[in-house]
Structures are given as structure tokens and as C-alpha cells.
Amino acid sequence: QVQLVESGGGLVQAGGSLRLSCAASESIFSVENMGWYRQGPGKQRELVATFASGGYTNYGDSVKGRFTISRDNAKNTVYLQMNSLKPEDTAVYYCWGYWVRRGNYWGQGTQVTVSS
């Protein structure tokens, strides 16, 4: 069982920045896919940013140019740097990872609230 623990959420004013962290209980060196999704009030869960084992990154259209996903294999941690935050970025942000032969895992989520 892989555990993913998010941190770094909070309240920020529009135009501000936050950095989310996701610490994995297993090595992320061999993870197939990993990244972030979010679910806003009354909305479906949506892609924010992910990376694949080959280095390919994928961003949701609404965050391109503002958010950056990165990883530190030595710390088994994935980060999401969020800049130029908007009120519509308010959501619970979930860390997700897929390990081959292990399956999909989700974190508990961290709340991000952007005030106007």
C-alpha cells in the first residue's frame, strides 16, 4: 500500500503563489505516472498536472503557464508550484500516482482557497 501525503495548501490572495508537496511512502523513481488533480466546489475532479516515466508532462488548459510540476526522486516528493493564482483555482488538490503492478493511489487532499 502506497501512501501519498499532501501539504502546502492554505489561503492566499488572488495573484499570489503556493507550493504544494506530495510525499510518497514508496520510491517515485519507478512510478509510471504521478501528479495532481483538483476538485472545486460543485465540480468534477479535473487534471491539474502530471508527469510520465518518460519525462512527458501534461497540464490542464486552465493552469498552463501558471503552474509547474516537479519532482525530487531522492525525497520521493512531487511538487506543484502555483503562481498567479485565481479565485477559480480554489479546490481540494489531490496527489495521484500509478505504479505498474501496484496500481493507482490517491492522497487525502489539501485545500487551496484563493480570495479575490
mmCIF file of C-alpha atoms in Angstrom:
data_model
loop_
_atom_site.group_PDB
_atom_site.id
_atom_site.type_symbol
_atom_site.label_atom_id
_atom_site.label_comp_id
_atom_site.label_asym_id
_atom_site.label_seq_id
_atom_site.Cartn_x
_atom_site.Cartn_y
_atom_site.Cartn_z
ATOM 1 C CA GLN A 1 0.000 0.000 0.000
ATOM 2 C CA VAL A 2 1.466 3.315 -1.099
ATOM 3 C CA GLN A 3 0.717 6.393 0.978
ATOM 4 C CA LEU A 4 0.674 9.862 -0.523
ATOM 5 C CA VAL A 5 0.629 12.821 1.844
ATOM 6 C CA GLU A 6 -0.055 16.304 0.541
ATOM 7 C CA SER A 7 0.941 19.543 2.243
ATOM 8 C CA GLY A 8 1.250 23.226 1.468
ATOM 9 C CA GLY A 9 -2.354 24.193 0.933
ATOM 10 C CA GLY A 10 -3.891 27.262 2.503
ATOM 11 C CA LEU A 11 -5.493 30.629 1.937
ATOM 12 C CA VAL A 12 -3.908 33.075 -0.484
ATOM 13 C CA GLN A 13 -4.985 36.243 -2.232
ATOM 14 C CA ALA A 14 -5.544 36.340 -5.959
ATOM 15 C CA GLY A 15 -2.251 36.832 -7.772
ATOM 16 C CA GLY A 16 -0.312 35.039 -5.047
ATOM 17 C CA SER A 17 1.621 31.793 -5.067
ATOM 18 C CA LEU A 18 1.642 28.489 -3.221
ATOM 19 C CA ARG A 19 3.735 25.358 -3.480
ATOM 20 C CA LEU A 20 2.146 22.008 -2.797
ATOM 21 C CA SER A 21 4.148 18.945 -1.845
ATOM 22 C CA CYS A 22 3.258 15.271 -2.105
ATOM 23 C CA ALA A 23 5.429 12.866 -0.164
ATOM 24 C CA ALA A 24 5.215 9.212 -1.191
ATOM 25 C CA SER A 25 5.913 6.243 1.072
ATOM 26 C CA GLU A 26 7.460 4.413 -1.886
ATOM 27 C CA SER A 27 10.190 5.353 -4.292
ATOM 28 C CA ILE A 28 8.927 7.554 -7.113
ATOM 29 C CA PHE A 29 11.931 6.698 -9.264
ATOM 30 C CA SER A 30 9.942 3.893 -10.867
ATOM 31 C CA VAL A 31 6.498 5.477 -10.807
ATOM 32 C CA GLU A 32 4.744 5.247 -14.141
ATOM 33 C CA ASN A 33 2.635 8.384 -13.770
ATOM 34 C CA MET A 34 2.244 10.882 -10.976
ATOM 35 C CA GLY A 35 0.788 14.291 -10.430
ATOM 36 C CA TRP A 36 -2.062 16.450 -9.257
ATOM 37 C CA TYR A 37 -5.799 16.649 -9.728
ATOM 38 C CA ARG A 38 -8.267 19.040 -8.122
ATOM 39 C CA GLN A 39 -11.939 19.229 -7.293
ATOM 40 C CA GLY A 40 -13.613 22.582 -6.839
ATOM 41 C CA PRO A 41 -16.954 23.194 -5.113
ATOM 42 C CA GLY A 42 -19.726 21.568 -7.150
ATOM 43 C CA LYS A 43 -17.279 20.465 -9.840
ATOM 44 C CA GLN A 44 -15.863 17.184 -11.066
ATOM 45 C CA ARG A 45 -12.286 16.223 -10.333
ATOM 46 C CA GLU A 46 -10.011 17.547 -13.076
ATOM 47 C CA LEU A 47 -6.440 17.215 -14.217
ATOM 48 C CA VAL A 48 -4.008 19.835 -12.986
ATOM 49 C CA ALA A 49 -0.586 18.454 -13.914
ATOM 50 C CA THR A 50 1.039 15.064 -14.292
ATOM 51 C CA PHE A 51 4.289 13.587 -15.466
ATOM 52 C CA ALA A 52 5.044 10.202 -17.011
ATOM 53 C CA SER A 53 8.067 7.992 -16.527
ATOM 54 C CA GLY A 54 9.483 9.073 -19.882
ATOM 55 C CA GLY A 55 9.566 12.687 -18.733
ATOM 56 C CA TYR A 56 6.445 13.841 -20.543
ATOM 57 C CA THR A 57 4.407 16.391 -18.599
ATOM 58 C CA ASN A 58 0.765 17.241 -19.083
ATOM 59 C CA TYR A 59 -1.090 20.296 -17.800
ATOM 60 C CA GLY A 60 -4.738 21.199 -17.650
ATOM 61 C CA ASP A 61 -5.617 24.033 -20.009
ATOM 62 C CA SER A 62 -6.674 26.341 -17.194
ATOM 63 C CA VAL A 63 -3.286 26.174 -15.426
ATOM 64 C CA LYS A 64 -0.839 26.181 -18.349
ATOM 65 C CA GLY A 65 1.760 28.884 -17.963
ATOM 66 C CA ARG A 66 0.941 29.406 -14.276
ATOM 67 C CA PHE A 67 1.574 26.035 -12.597
ATOM 68 C CA THR A 68 4.702 23.888 -12.735
ATOM 69 C CA ILE A 69 5.072 20.274 -11.659
ATOM 70 C CA SER A 70 8.437 18.956 -10.500
ATOM 71 C CA ARG A 71 9.873 16.006 -8.632
ATOM 72 C CA ASP A 72 12.684 15.152 -6.249
ATOM 73 C CA ASN A 73 13.407 11.430 -6.523
ATOM 74 C CA ALA A 74 15.761 11.488 -3.545
ATOM 75 C CA LYS A 75 12.949 12.761 -1.333
ATOM 76 C CA ASN A 76 10.182 10.744 -3.024
ATOM 77 C CA THR A 77 8.316 14.011 -3.351
ATOM 78 C CA VAL A 78 6.392 15.725 -6.114
ATOM 79 C CA TYR A 79 5.762 19.445 -6.081
ATOM 80 C CA LEU A 80 3.251 21.770 -7.668
ATOM 81 C CA GLN A 81 4.311 25.394 -7.890
ATOM 82 C CA MET A 82 1.236 27.557 -8.380
ATOM 83 C CA ASN A 83 1.689 31.169 -9.442
ATOM 84 C CA SER A 84 -0.754 33.907 -10.418
ATOM 85 C CA LEU A 85 -3.495 32.164 -8.510
ATOM 86 C CA LYS A 86 -7.101 32.978 -9.320
ATOM 87 C CA PRO A 87 -10.290 32.514 -7.273
ATOM 88 C CA GLU A 88 -11.298 29.762 -9.704
ATOM 89 C CA ASP A 89 -8.242 27.774 -8.596
ATOM 90 C CA THR A 90 -9.993 27.239 -5.256
ATOM 91 C CA ALA A 91 -10.304 23.488 -4.801
ATOM 92 C CA VAL A 92 -9.114 20.456 -2.921
ATOM 93 C CA TYR A 93 -5.894 19.345 -4.574
ATOM 94 C CA TYR A 94 -5.171 15.631 -4.688
ATOM 95 C CA CYS A 95 -1.904 13.875 -5.317
ATOM 96 C CA TRP A 96 -2.108 10.777 -7.543
ATOM 97 C CA GLY A 97 0.350 8.129 -8.506
ATOM 98 C CA TYR A 98 0.321 4.981 -10.638
ATOM 99 C CA TRP A 99 2.893 2.269 -10.114
ATOM 100 C CA VAL A 100 2.995 -0.652 -12.534
ATOM 101 C CA ARG A 101 1.921 -3.875 -10.751
ATOM 102 C CA ARG A 102 0.907 -1.777 -7.715
ATOM 103 C CA GLY A 103 -1.985 0.255 -9.070
ATOM 104 C CA ASN A 104 -3.414 3.731 -8.517
ATOM 105 C CA TYR A 105 -3.089 5.658 -5.280
ATOM 106 C CA TRP A 106 -4.561 8.938 -4.083
ATOM 107 C CA GLY A 107 -3.716 11.256 -1.235
ATOM 108 C CA GLN A 108 -6.275 12.685 1.157
ATOM 109 C CA GLY A 109 -6.170 16.114 -0.444
ATOM 110 C CA THR A 110 -5.166 19.597 0.633
ATOM 111 C CA GLN A 111 -7.413 22.645 0.473
ATOM 112 C CA VAL A 112 -6.377 25.655 -1.564
ATOM 113 C CA THR A 113 -8.516 28.770 -1.224
ATOM 114 C CA VAL A 114 -7.869 31.859 -3.334
ATOM 115 C CA SER A 115 -9.606 35.040 -2.220
ATOM 116 C CA SER A 116 -10.471 37.833 -4.605
#
